[in-house]
Amino acid sequence: MRIGIGLPAAIPGAPGCAVGQWAAAAEASGFESVGVIDRLVYDNLDPLVALAAAAARTERVELLTTVLNVPWRRNAVVLAKQLASLDRVSGGRLTAGLGLGGWPDDHEAVGPAPATLGAVMDEMVATMRDVWSAGLGGPGGAAIPALPLGRPRLLFGGFAPATFRRAARFGDGWVAPSFGHEALTASIDAIREAWRGARRPGQPRVVVERYFCLGSGAEEIAQHCLYHYYGPAYLAAVRADTVTTADQLERELRRLDDAGCDDVVFLPCDADVHQVELLAGALDGVLVRS
C-alpha cells in the first residue's frame, strides 16, 4: 500500500503555517501523499487553500482531497477553475476526491439545499470534466485552457450505491471514510462490482482514511479531537479504527492490506509537526518487523 498523511487543516486552533510545515516534513519523511478533509461550518482551512500551501512547500507528494464536498459549492465552472489551477500550480499532483457532504449545517449555510444532492453532483462533475477536457472560451477570445488528458484524477467518497456508480462512471476510484472495517470491506466489493458493471478495465483505486495520534497523551488527544469534529453520533465508529500505538498501526496496516486497499491516509488528531516524525518512525518499525 501507498501511505500518506493528512495535513492539520481541520484541527481547531492549529496555526496556519502548520500546513506548509507538515507538507514539507511529510515529503522529507517519504510519505506518498498529503491529504485534507472538508467542512464549511467548522474551524478548518479550505482544502484547496491548504493544498496550495502544501504544493508550495513540496515537489513530489500527491495532493489529495479526501474529500472535497461539491454540491454546496454550487458553481461548477468556478470549482473547475479552482481545481485546475491547483493541478497546474502543483505540476499535475492533484487527485480530487469528491463527495456530497454529510453535514446539514454546511448546506444550510449557503442557502436551501437541493432536493437531490446526487443529481446536482453528477451535473457539476460533468460540467467540470467538460471544462477540463475542452477548456472554456469567452466571446472575446479569452479562455480557460484545457488540462492534459486525465487531469485532475478523480475519486469519489461515500458508502451509498450511487457513489460506487459515480466512481465507475467518472472516476479513478473510491475514498473510504473512517467508519469501520466491516463497512470498508463490503464497500470494496461494491465498488469493484460497479467497476465491472461499467466495463472499466483493471481495478478501481481504493483510498482509505484512518486517524492517528502518537506519543504522550495520544489517547486523550485523539478522543478530544474526534469528539469535537464528529460529535457523539459518529465518534465510536471513527474512534474504533484510530491508531494511537505502534502495535495498532501494524495491525491496521495488515487489515487494510488484506482488505485490498491501495492507499491509506493517516489523518492527524494533533497539529504538532513532531507527529510526522513519530508516524514515520513507527512505520519504519513496522516495515522492519515485516
PDB file of C-alpha atoms in Angstrom:
ATOM      1  CA  MET A   1       0.000   0.000   0.000  1.00  0.00           C
ATOM      2  CA  ARG A   2       0.951   3.604  -0.524  1.00  0.00           C
ATOM      3  CA  ILE A   3       0.970   5.557   2.730  1.00  0.00           C
ATOM      4  CA  GLY A   4       0.038   9.219   3.009  1.00  0.00           C
ATOM      5  CA  ILE A   5      -0.502  11.621   5.858  1.00  0.00           C
ATOM      6  CA  GLY A   6      -3.188  14.213   6.428  1.00  0.00           C
ATOM      7  CA  LEU A   7      -2.446  17.877   6.962  1.00  0.00           C
ATOM      8  CA  PRO A   8      -3.610  19.584  10.186  1.00  0.00           C
ATOM      9  CA  ALA A   9      -6.054  21.773   8.276  1.00  0.00           C
ATOM     10  CA  ALA A  10      -9.104  20.627  10.268  1.00  0.00           C
ATOM     11  CA  ILE A  11      -7.661  20.834  13.780  1.00  0.00           C
ATOM     12  CA  PRO A  12      -9.173  23.864  15.536  1.00  0.00           C
ATOM     13  CA  GLY A  13      -6.602  26.386  16.652  1.00  0.00           C
ATOM     14  CA  ALA A  14      -3.771  24.993  14.535  1.00  0.00           C
ATOM     15  CA  PRO A  15      -1.545  27.809  13.238  1.00  0.00           C
ATOM     16  CA  GLY A  16      -1.870  28.469   9.529  1.00  0.00           C
ATOM     17  CA  CYS A  17       1.833  27.847   8.986  1.00  0.00           C
ATOM     18  CA  ALA A  18       1.445  24.268  10.234  1.00  0.00           C
ATOM     19  CA  VAL A  19       0.082  23.104   6.877  1.00  0.00           C
ATOM     20  CA  GLY A  20       3.232  24.023   4.976  1.00  0.00           C
ATOM     21  CA  GLN A  21       5.471  22.679   7.726  1.00  0.00           C
ATOM     22  CA  TRP A  22       3.637  19.348   7.744  1.00  0.00           C
ATOM     23  CA  ALA A  23       3.748  19.064   3.952  1.00  0.00           C
ATOM     24  CA  ALA A  24       7.494  19.672   3.827  1.00  0.00           C
ATOM     25  CA  ALA A  25       8.092  17.235   6.688  1.00  0.00           C
ATOM     26  CA  ALA A  26       5.867  14.616   5.044  1.00  0.00           C
ATOM     27  CA  GLU A  27       7.783  14.774   1.788  1.00  0.00           C
ATOM     28  CA  ALA A  28      11.132  14.637   3.592  1.00  0.00           C
ATOM     29  CA  SER A  29       9.918  11.604   5.568  1.00  0.00           C
ATOM     30  CA  GLY A  30       8.957   9.662   2.442  1.00  0.00           C
ATOM     31  CA  PHE A  31       5.162   9.796   2.574  1.00  0.00           C
ATOM     32  CA  GLU A  32       3.492   9.284  -0.798  1.00  0.00           C
ATOM     33  CA  SER A  33       0.715  11.830  -0.373  1.00  0.00           C
ATOM     34  CA  VAL A  34      -0.733  14.569   1.804  1.00  0.00           C
ATOM     35  CA  GLY A  35      -4.478  14.819   2.295  1.00  0.00           C
ATOM     36  CA  VAL A  36      -7.159  17.183   3.572  1.00  0.00           C
ATOM     37  CA  ILE A  37     -10.792  16.800   4.608  1.00  0.00           C
ATOM     38  CA  ASP A  38     -13.578  19.327   4.180  1.00  0.00           C
ATOM     39  CA  ARG A  39     -16.132  21.202   6.237  1.00  0.00           C
ATOM     40  CA  LEU A  40     -17.665  24.657   5.845  1.00  0.00           C
ATOM     41  CA  VAL A  41     -19.139  25.495   9.251  1.00  0.00           C
ATOM     42  CA  TYR A  42     -16.084  24.490  11.274  1.00  0.00           C
ATOM     43  CA  ASP A  43     -12.709  25.873  12.362  1.00  0.00           C
ATOM     44  CA  ASN A  44     -10.759  24.429   9.433  1.00  0.00           C
ATOM     45  CA  LEU A  45      -8.911  25.712   6.395  1.00  0.00           C
ATOM     46  CA  ASP A  46     -10.454  25.441   2.956  1.00  0.00           C
ATOM     47  CA  PRO A  47      -8.971  22.264   1.430  1.00  0.00           C
ATOM     48  CA  LEU A  48      -7.863  23.890  -1.812  1.00  0.00           C
ATOM     49  CA  VAL A  49      -6.113  26.713   0.021  1.00  0.00           C
ATOM     50  CA  ALA A  50      -4.420  24.193   2.308  1.00  0.00           C
ATOM     51  CA  LEU A  51      -3.232  22.096  -0.630  1.00  0.00           C
ATOM     52  CA  ALA A  52      -1.962  25.185  -2.446  1.00  0.00           C
ATOM     53  CA  ALA A  53       0.178  25.925   0.609  1.00  0.00           C
ATOM     54  CA  ALA A  54       1.354  22.314   0.577  1.00  0.00           C
ATOM     55  CA  ALA A  55       2.169  22.497  -3.133  1.00  0.00           C
ATOM     56  CA  ALA A  56       4.422  25.485  -2.497  1.00  0.00           C
ATOM     57  CA  ARG A  57       6.478  23.505   0.027  1.00  0.00           C
ATOM     58  CA  THR A  58       6.759  20.218  -1.885  1.00  0.00           C
ATOM     59  CA  GLU A  59       7.799  18.817  -5.246  1.00  0.00           C
ATOM     60  CA  ARG A  60       6.898  15.127  -5.199  1.00  0.00           C
ATOM     61  CA  VAL A  61       3.970  14.163  -2.961  1.00  0.00           C
ATOM     62  CA  GLU A  62       0.486  13.644  -4.321  1.00  0.00           C
ATOM     63  CA  LEU A  63      -2.072  16.209  -3.138  1.00  0.00           C
ATOM     64  CA  LEU A  64      -5.371  14.597  -2.103  1.00  0.00           C
ATOM     65  CA  THR A  65      -8.771  15.883  -1.077  1.00  0.00           C
ATOM     66  CA  THR A  66     -10.406  13.127   0.971  1.00  0.00           C
ATOM     67  CA  VAL A  67     -12.940  14.502   0.204  1.00  0.00           C
ATOM     68  CA  LEU A  68     -13.957  17.891  -1.177  1.00  0.00           C
ATOM     69  CA  ASN A  69     -17.696  18.430  -0.739  1.00  0.00           C
ATOM     70  CA  VAL A  70     -19.078  19.515  -4.093  1.00  0.00           C
ATOM     71  CA  PRO A  71     -22.826  20.361  -4.044  1.00  0.00           C
ATOM     72  CA  TRP A  72     -22.726  23.251  -1.575  1.00  0.00           C
ATOM     73  CA  ARG A  73     -20.048  24.927  -3.685  1.00  0.00           C
ATOM     74  CA  ARG A  74     -22.833  25.285  -6.275  1.00  0.00           C
ATOM     75  CA  ASN A  75     -20.884  26.770  -9.247  1.00  0.00           C
ATOM     76  CA  ALA A  76     -19.223  24.001 -11.228  1.00  0.00           C
ATOM     77  CA  VAL A  77     -17.274  26.282 -13.563  1.00  0.00           C
ATOM     78  CA  VAL A  78     -15.700  28.220 -10.697  1.00  0.00           C
ATOM     79  CA  LEU A  79     -14.820  24.989  -8.898  1.00  0.00           C
ATOM     80  CA  ALA A  80     -13.372  23.534 -12.106  1.00  0.00           C
ATOM     81  CA  LYS A  81     -11.140  26.595 -12.457  1.00  0.00           C
ATOM     82  CA  GLN A  82     -10.006  26.322  -8.829  1.00  0.00           C
ATOM     83  CA  LEU A  83      -9.156  22.637  -9.150  1.00  0.00           C
ATOM     84  CA  ALA A  84      -7.435  23.168 -12.495  1.00  0.00           C
ATOM     85  CA  SER A  85      -5.380  25.996 -11.003  1.00  0.00           C
ATOM     86  CA  LEU A  86      -4.264  23.788  -8.115  1.00  0.00           C
ATOM     87  CA  ASP A  87      -3.405  20.988 -10.523  1.00  0.00           C
ATOM     88  CA  ARG A  88      -1.285  23.356 -12.616  1.00  0.00           C
ATOM     89  CA  VAL A  89       0.409  25.003  -9.629  1.00  0.00           C
ATOM     90  CA  SER A  90       1.395  21.575  -8.311  1.00  0.00           C
ATOM     91  CA  GLY A  91       2.642  20.214 -11.616  1.00  0.00           C
ATOM     92  CA  GLY A  92      -0.194  17.720 -12.006  1.00  0.00           C
ATOM     93  CA  ARG A  93      -0.020  16.267  -8.496  1.00  0.00           C
ATOM     94  CA  LEU A  94      -3.679  16.809  -7.582  1.00  0.00           C
ATOM     95  CA  THR A  95      -6.085  13.944  -7.023  1.00  0.00           C
ATOM     96  CA  ALA A  96      -9.505  15.339  -6.202  1.00  0.00           C
ATOM     97  CA  GLY A  97     -11.608  13.125  -4.002  1.00  0.00           C
ATOM     98  CA  LEU A  98     -15.175  14.425  -4.248  1.00  0.00           C
ATOM     99  CA  GLY A  99     -18.205  13.893  -2.024  1.00  0.00           C
ATOM    100  CA  LEU A 100     -21.728  15.107  -1.335  1.00  0.00           C
ATOM    101  CA  GLY A 101     -21.053  16.499   2.137  1.00  0.00           C
ATOM    102  CA  GLY A 102     -22.813  14.915   5.075  1.00  0.00           C
ATOM    103  CA  TRP A 103     -23.153  17.860   7.470  1.00  0.00           C
ATOM    104  CA  PRO A 104     -26.549  19.629   7.139  1.00  0.00           C
ATOM    105  CA  ASP A 105     -25.257  22.905   8.590  1.00  0.00           C
ATOM    106  CA  ASP A 106     -22.731  23.195   5.751  1.00  0.00           C
ATOM    107  CA  HIS A 107     -25.501  23.032   3.149  1.00  0.00           C
ATOM    108  CA  GLU A 108     -27.803  25.341   5.112  1.00  0.00           C
ATOM    109  CA  ALA A 109     -25.082  27.976   5.408  1.00  0.00           C
ATOM    110  CA  VAL A 110     -25.104  28.598   1.646  1.00  0.00           C
ATOM    111  CA  GLY A 111     -28.886  28.568   1.259  1.00  0.00           C
ATOM    112  CA  PRO A 112     -31.558  25.905   0.831  1.00  0.00           C
ATOM    113  CA  ALA A 113     -30.013  22.569  -0.089  1.00  0.00           C
ATOM    114  CA  PRO A 114     -31.067  20.997  -3.402  1.00  0.00           C
ATOM    115  CA  ALA A 115     -33.571  18.187  -3.000  1.00  0.00           C
ATOM    116  CA  THR A 116     -31.396  15.712  -4.902  1.00  0.00           C
ATOM    117  CA  LEU A 117     -27.745  16.170  -3.975  1.00  0.00           C
ATOM    118  CA  GLY A 118     -26.687  13.225  -6.102  1.00  0.00           C
ATOM    119  CA  ALA A 119     -28.198  14.698  -9.264  1.00  0.00           C
ATOM    120  CA  VAL A 120     -26.545  18.047  -8.525  1.00  0.00           C
ATOM    121  CA  MET A 121     -23.231  16.277  -8.009  1.00  0.00           C
ATOM    122  CA  ASP A 122     -23.470  14.409 -11.311  1.00  0.00           C
ATOM    123  CA  GLU A 123     -24.320  17.574 -13.203  1.00  0.00           C
ATOM    124  CA  MET A 124     -21.483  19.538 -11.604  1.00  0.00           C
ATOM    125  CA  VAL A 125     -18.931  16.794 -12.250  1.00  0.00           C
ATOM    126  CA  ALA A 126     -19.998  16.546 -15.893  1.00  0.00           C
ATOM    127  CA  THR A 127     -19.591  20.318 -16.279  1.00  0.00           C
ATOM    128  CA  MET A 128     -16.177  20.279 -14.611  1.00  0.00           C
ATOM    129  CA  ARG A 129     -14.992  17.473 -16.869  1.00  0.00           C
ATOM    130  CA  ASP A 130     -16.110  19.478 -19.897  1.00  0.00           C
ATOM    131  CA  VAL A 131     -14.091  22.473 -18.685  1.00  0.00           C
ATOM    132  CA  TRP A 132     -11.006  20.356 -18.025  1.00  0.00           C
ATOM    133  CA  SER A 133     -11.135  18.468 -21.318  1.00  0.00           C
ATOM    134  CA  ALA A 134     -12.184  21.172 -23.767  1.00  0.00           C
ATOM    135  CA  GLY A 135     -11.489  24.389 -21.928  1.00  0.00           C
ATOM    136  CA  LEU A 136     -13.947  27.253 -21.746  1.00  0.00           C
ATOM    137  CA  GLY A 137     -13.826  30.161 -24.140  1.00  0.00           C
ATOM    138  CA  GLY A 138     -15.321  33.621 -23.899  1.00  0.00           C
ATOM    139  CA  PRO A 139     -16.690  35.860 -26.654  1.00  0.00           C
ATOM    140  CA  GLY A 140     -13.526  37.968 -26.684  1.00  0.00           C
ATOM    141  CA  GLY A 141     -11.253  35.015 -27.328  1.00  0.00           C
ATOM    142  CA  ALA A 142     -10.047  34.557 -23.747  1.00  0.00           C
ATOM    143  CA  ALA A 143     -10.257  31.034 -22.399  1.00  0.00           C
ATOM    144  CA  ILE A 144      -9.752  28.657 -19.521  1.00  0.00           C
ATOM    145  CA  PRO A 145      -7.265  26.254 -21.133  1.00  0.00           C
ATOM    146  CA  ALA A 146      -7.925  22.540 -21.130  1.00  0.00           C
ATOM    147  CA  LEU A 147      -5.851  20.328 -18.847  1.00  0.00           C
ATOM    148  CA  PRO A 148      -3.829  17.358 -20.106  1.00  0.00           C
ATOM    149  CA  LEU A 149      -5.904  14.205 -20.539  1.00  0.00           C
ATOM    150  CA  GLY A 150      -6.817  12.547 -17.259  1.00  0.00           C
ATOM    151  CA  ARG A 151      -6.157  15.539 -15.030  1.00  0.00           C
ATOM    152  CA  PRO A 152      -7.075  16.073 -12.351  1.00  0.00           C
ATOM    153  CA  ARG A 153      -7.527  12.481 -11.249  1.00  0.00           C
ATOM    154  CA  LEU A 154     -10.911  11.952  -9.582  1.00  0.00           C
ATOM    155  CA  LEU A 155     -12.002   9.765  -6.688  1.00  0.00           C
ATOM    156  CA  PHE A 156     -15.437   9.660  -5.061  1.00  0.00           C
ATOM    157  CA  GLY A 157     -16.209   9.235  -1.388  1.00  0.00           C
ATOM    158  CA  GLY A 158     -19.169   7.764   0.469  1.00  0.00           C
ATOM    159  CA  PHE A 159     -20.959   4.497   1.102  1.00  0.00           C
ATOM    160  CA  ALA A 160     -24.138   4.860  -0.989  1.00  0.00           C
ATOM    161  CA  PRO A 161     -24.581   2.636  -4.067  1.00  0.00           C
ATOM    162  CA  ALA A 162     -24.822   5.800  -6.180  1.00  0.00           C
ATOM    163  CA  THR A 163     -21.303   6.717  -5.051  1.00  0.00           C
ATOM    164  CA  PHE A 164     -19.908   3.492  -6.472  1.00  0.00           C
ATOM    165  CA  ARG A 165     -21.742   4.004  -9.769  1.00  0.00           C
ATOM    166  CA  ARG A 166     -20.487   7.592  -9.891  1.00  0.00           C
ATOM    167  CA  ALA A 167     -16.912   6.487  -9.288  1.00  0.00           C
ATOM    168  CA  ALA A 168     -17.179   3.880 -12.033  1.00  0.00           C
ATOM    169  CA  ARG A 169     -18.668   6.410 -14.444  1.00  0.00           C
ATOM    170  CA  PHE A 170     -16.467   9.435 -13.797  1.00  0.00           C
ATOM    171  CA  GLY A 171     -13.541   8.490 -11.615  1.00  0.00           C
ATOM    172  CA  ASP A 172     -10.370   6.567 -10.978  1.00  0.00           C
ATOM    173  CA  GLY A 173     -11.512   5.052  -7.701  1.00  0.00           C
ATOM    174  CA  TRP A 174     -13.075   5.471  -4.281  1.00  0.00           C
ATOM    175  CA  VAL A 175     -12.277   7.165  -0.966  1.00  0.00           C
ATOM    176  CA  ALA A 176     -13.378   5.263   2.138  1.00  0.00           C
ATOM    177  CA  PRO A 177     -14.271   7.319   5.210  1.00  0.00           C
ATOM    178  CA  SER A 178     -13.057   6.021   8.563  1.00  0.00           C
ATOM    179  CA  PHE A 179     -16.324   4.379   9.630  1.00  0.00           C
ATOM    180  CA  GLY A 180     -15.407   0.795  10.461  1.00  0.00           C
ATOM    181  CA  HIS A 181     -13.790  -2.243   8.887  1.00  0.00           C
ATOM    182  CA  GLU A 182     -16.991  -4.121   8.024  1.00  0.00           C
ATOM    183  CA  ALA A 183     -18.340  -1.163   6.054  1.00  0.00           C
ATOM    184  CA  LEU A 184     -14.972  -0.877   4.313  1.00  0.00           C
ATOM    185  CA  THR A 185     -14.766  -4.470   3.124  1.00  0.00           C
ATOM    186  CA  ALA A 186     -18.382  -4.553   1.942  1.00  0.00           C
ATOM    187  CA  SER A 187     -17.871  -1.305   0.054  1.00  0.00           C
ATOM    188  CA  ILE A 188     -14.692  -2.512  -1.651  1.00  0.00           C
ATOM    189  CA  ASP A 189     -16.723  -5.396  -3.049  1.00  0.00           C
ATOM    190  CA  ALA A 190     -19.429  -2.933  -4.143  1.00  0.00           C
ATOM    191  CA  ILE A 191     -17.080  -0.505  -5.902  1.00  0.00           C
ATOM    192  CA  ARG A 192     -15.393  -3.364  -7.745  1.00  0.00           C
ATOM    193  CA  GLU A 193     -18.768  -4.719  -8.840  1.00  0.00           C
ATOM    194  CA  ALA A 194     -19.783  -1.259 -10.089  1.00  0.00           C
ATOM    195  CA  TRP A 195     -16.453  -1.006 -11.904  1.00  0.00           C
ATOM    196  CA  ARG A 196     -17.034  -4.277 -13.708  1.00  0.00           C
ATOM    197  CA  GLY A 197     -20.620  -3.264 -14.457  1.00  0.00           C
ATOM    198  CA  ALA A 198     -19.359  -0.109 -16.160  1.00  0.00           C
ATOM    199  CA  ARG A 199     -16.905  -2.234 -18.184  1.00  0.00           C
ATOM    200  CA  ARG A 200     -13.937  -0.337 -16.800  1.00  0.00           C
ATOM    201  CA  PRO A 201     -10.564  -2.055 -17.243  1.00  0.00           C
ATOM    202  CA  GLY A 202      -8.444  -3.028 -14.268  1.00  0.00           C
ATOM    203  CA  GLN A 203      -9.475  -2.251 -10.702  1.00  0.00           C
ATOM    204  CA  PRO A 204     -10.613   0.986  -9.027  1.00  0.00           C
ATOM    205  CA  ARG A 205      -8.133   2.673  -6.737  1.00  0.00           C
ATOM    206  CA  VAL A 206      -9.199   2.350  -3.092  1.00  0.00           C
ATOM    207  CA  VAL A 207      -8.027   5.062  -0.695  1.00  0.00           C
ATOM    208  CA  VAL A 208      -8.926   4.740   2.986  1.00  0.00           C
ATOM    209  CA  GLU A 209      -8.649   7.265   5.818  1.00  0.00           C
ATOM    210  CA  ARG A 210      -7.538   6.460   9.340  1.00  0.00           C
ATOM    211  CA  TYR A 211      -6.968   8.886  12.197  1.00  0.00           C
ATOM    212  CA  PHE A 212      -3.789   8.732  14.239  1.00  0.00           C
ATOM    213  CA  CYS A 213      -2.077  10.298  17.221  1.00  0.00           C
ATOM    214  CA  LEU A 214       1.180   9.019  18.714  1.00  0.00           C
ATOM    215  CA  GLY A 215       3.317   9.809  21.727  1.00  0.00           C
ATOM    216  CA  SER A 216       2.493  11.175  25.150  1.00  0.00           C
ATOM    217  CA  GLY A 217      -1.233  11.652  25.815  1.00  0.00           C
ATOM    218  CA  ALA A 218      -2.221  10.196  22.439  1.00  0.00           C
ATOM    219  CA  GLU A 219      -5.436   8.549  23.640  1.00  0.00           C
ATOM    220  CA  GLU A 220      -6.762  11.695  25.290  1.00  0.00           C
ATOM    221  CA  ILE A 221      -5.765  13.967  22.402  1.00  0.00           C
ATOM    222  CA  ALA A 222      -7.417  11.682  19.851  1.00  0.00           C
ATOM    223  CA  GLN A 223     -10.590  11.396  21.910  1.00  0.00           C
ATOM    224  CA  HIS A 224     -10.882  15.168  22.277  1.00  0.00           C
ATOM    225  CA  CYS A 225     -10.175  15.882  18.600  1.00  0.00           C
ATOM    226  CA  LEU A 226     -12.590  13.308  17.223  1.00  0.00           C
ATOM    227  CA  TYR A 227     -15.391  14.145  19.639  1.00  0.00           C
ATOM    228  CA  HIS A 228     -15.072  17.817  18.713  1.00  0.00           C
ATOM    229  CA  TYR A 229     -15.257  17.052  14.990  1.00  0.00           C
ATOM    230  CA  TYR A 230     -17.727  14.149  14.828  1.00  0.00           C
ATOM    231  CA  GLY A 231     -19.783  14.508  17.995  1.00  0.00           C
ATOM    232  CA  PRO A 232     -21.371  11.566  19.821  1.00  0.00           C
ATOM    233  CA  ALA A 233     -23.253  10.211  16.801  1.00  0.00           C
ATOM    234  CA  TYR A 234     -20.171   9.121  14.850  1.00  0.00           C
ATOM    235  CA  LEU A 235     -17.437   9.049  17.484  1.00  0.00           C
ATOM    236  CA  ALA A 236     -17.491   5.328  18.258  1.00  0.00           C
ATOM    237  CA  ALA A 237     -17.238   4.239  14.620  1.00  0.00           C
ATOM    238  CA  VAL A 238     -14.342   6.583  13.863  1.00  0.00           C
ATOM    239  CA  ARG A 239     -12.563   6.015  17.154  1.00  0.00           C
ATOM    240  CA  ALA A 240     -12.546   2.227  16.722  1.00  0.00           C
ATOM    241  CA  ASP A 241     -10.027   2.434  13.870  1.00  0.00           C
ATOM    242  CA  THR A 242      -7.906   5.273  15.259  1.00  0.00           C
ATOM    243  CA  VAL A 243      -4.207   4.453  15.660  1.00  0.00           C
ATOM    244  CA  THR A 244      -2.518   5.561  18.890  1.00  0.00           C
ATOM    245  CA  THR A 245       0.260   2.947  19.265  1.00  0.00           C
ATOM    246  CA  ALA A 246       2.807   1.221  17.025  1.00  0.00           C
ATOM    247  CA  ASP A 247       1.099  -2.135  17.607  1.00  0.00           C
ATOM    248  CA  GLN A 248      -2.251  -0.713  16.483  1.00  0.00           C
ATOM    249  CA  LEU A 249      -0.536   0.755  13.425  1.00  0.00           C
ATOM    250  CA  GLU A 250       0.876  -2.622  12.433  1.00  0.00           C
ATOM    251  CA  ARG A 251      -2.462  -4.399  12.907  1.00  0.00           C
ATOM    252  CA  GLU A 252      -4.365  -1.761  10.957  1.00  0.00           C
ATOM    253  CA  LEU A 253      -1.931  -1.809   8.047  1.00  0.00           C
ATOM    254  CA  ARG A 254      -2.250  -5.577   7.798  1.00  0.00           C
ATOM    255  CA  ARG A 255      -6.053  -5.398   7.919  1.00  0.00           C
ATOM    256  CA  LEU A 256      -6.205  -2.729   5.226  1.00  0.00           C
ATOM    257  CA  ASP A 257      -3.750  -4.558   3.005  1.00  0.00           C
ATOM    258  CA  ASP A 258      -5.720  -7.789   3.382  1.00  0.00           C
ATOM    259  CA  ALA A 259      -8.925  -5.905   2.514  1.00  0.00           C
ATOM    260  CA  GLY A 260      -7.432  -4.752  -0.788  1.00  0.00           C
ATOM    261  CA  CYS A 261      -6.780  -1.077  -0.099  1.00  0.00           C
ATOM    262  CA  ASP A 262      -4.289   0.678  -2.362  1.00  0.00           C
ATOM    263  CA  ASP A 263      -3.640   3.707  -0.157  1.00  0.00           C
ATOM    264  CA  VAL A 264      -4.124   4.736   3.439  1.00  0.00           C
ATOM    265  CA  VAL A 265      -4.005   8.379   4.515  1.00  0.00           C
ATOM    266  CA  PHE A 266      -3.405   8.869   8.235  1.00  0.00           C
ATOM    267  CA  LEU A 267      -5.279  11.975   9.379  1.00  0.00           C
ATOM    268  CA  PRO A 268      -3.838  13.793  12.400  1.00  0.00           C
ATOM    269  CA  CYS A 269      -5.526  14.488  15.718  1.00  0.00           C
ATOM    270  CA  ASP A 270      -2.649  16.700  16.893  1.00  0.00           C
ATOM    271  CA  ALA A 271      -1.241  19.649  14.915  1.00  0.00           C
ATOM    272  CA  ASP A 272       2.285  19.325  16.343  1.00  0.00           C
ATOM    273  CA  VAL A 273       4.587  18.693  13.361  1.00  0.00           C
ATOM    274  CA  HIS A 274       6.513  16.196  15.511  1.00  0.00           C
ATOM    275  CA  GLN A 275       3.618  13.823  14.765  1.00  0.00           C
ATOM    276  CA  VAL A 276       5.008  13.415  11.222  1.00  0.00           C
ATOM    277  CA  GLU A 277       8.294  12.129  12.610  1.00  0.00           C
ATOM    278  CA  LEU A 278       6.528   9.866  15.107  1.00  0.00           C
ATOM    279  CA  LEU A 279       4.379   8.279  12.402  1.00  0.00           C
ATOM    280  CA  ALA A 280       7.326   7.853  10.038  1.00  0.00           C
ATOM    281  CA  GLY A 281       9.341   6.213  12.803  1.00  0.00           C
ATOM    282  CA  ALA A 282       6.512   3.869  13.736  1.00  0.00           C
ATOM    283  CA  LEU A 283       6.088   2.898  10.084  1.00  0.00           C
ATOM    284  CA  ASP A 284       9.804   2.155   9.796  1.00  0.00           C
ATOM    285  CA  GLY A 285       9.480  -0.168  12.770  1.00  0.00           C
ATOM    286  CA  VAL A 286       6.540  -1.973  11.197  1.00  0.00           C
ATOM    287  CA  LEU A 287       8.410  -2.456   7.919  1.00  0.00           C
ATOM    288  CA  VAL A 288      11.465  -3.811   9.728  1.00  0.00           C
ATOM    289  CA  ARG A 289       9.334  -6.375  11.589  1.00  0.00           C
ATOM    290  CA  SER A 290       7.515  -7.419   8.441  1.00  0.00           C
TER     291      SER A 290
END
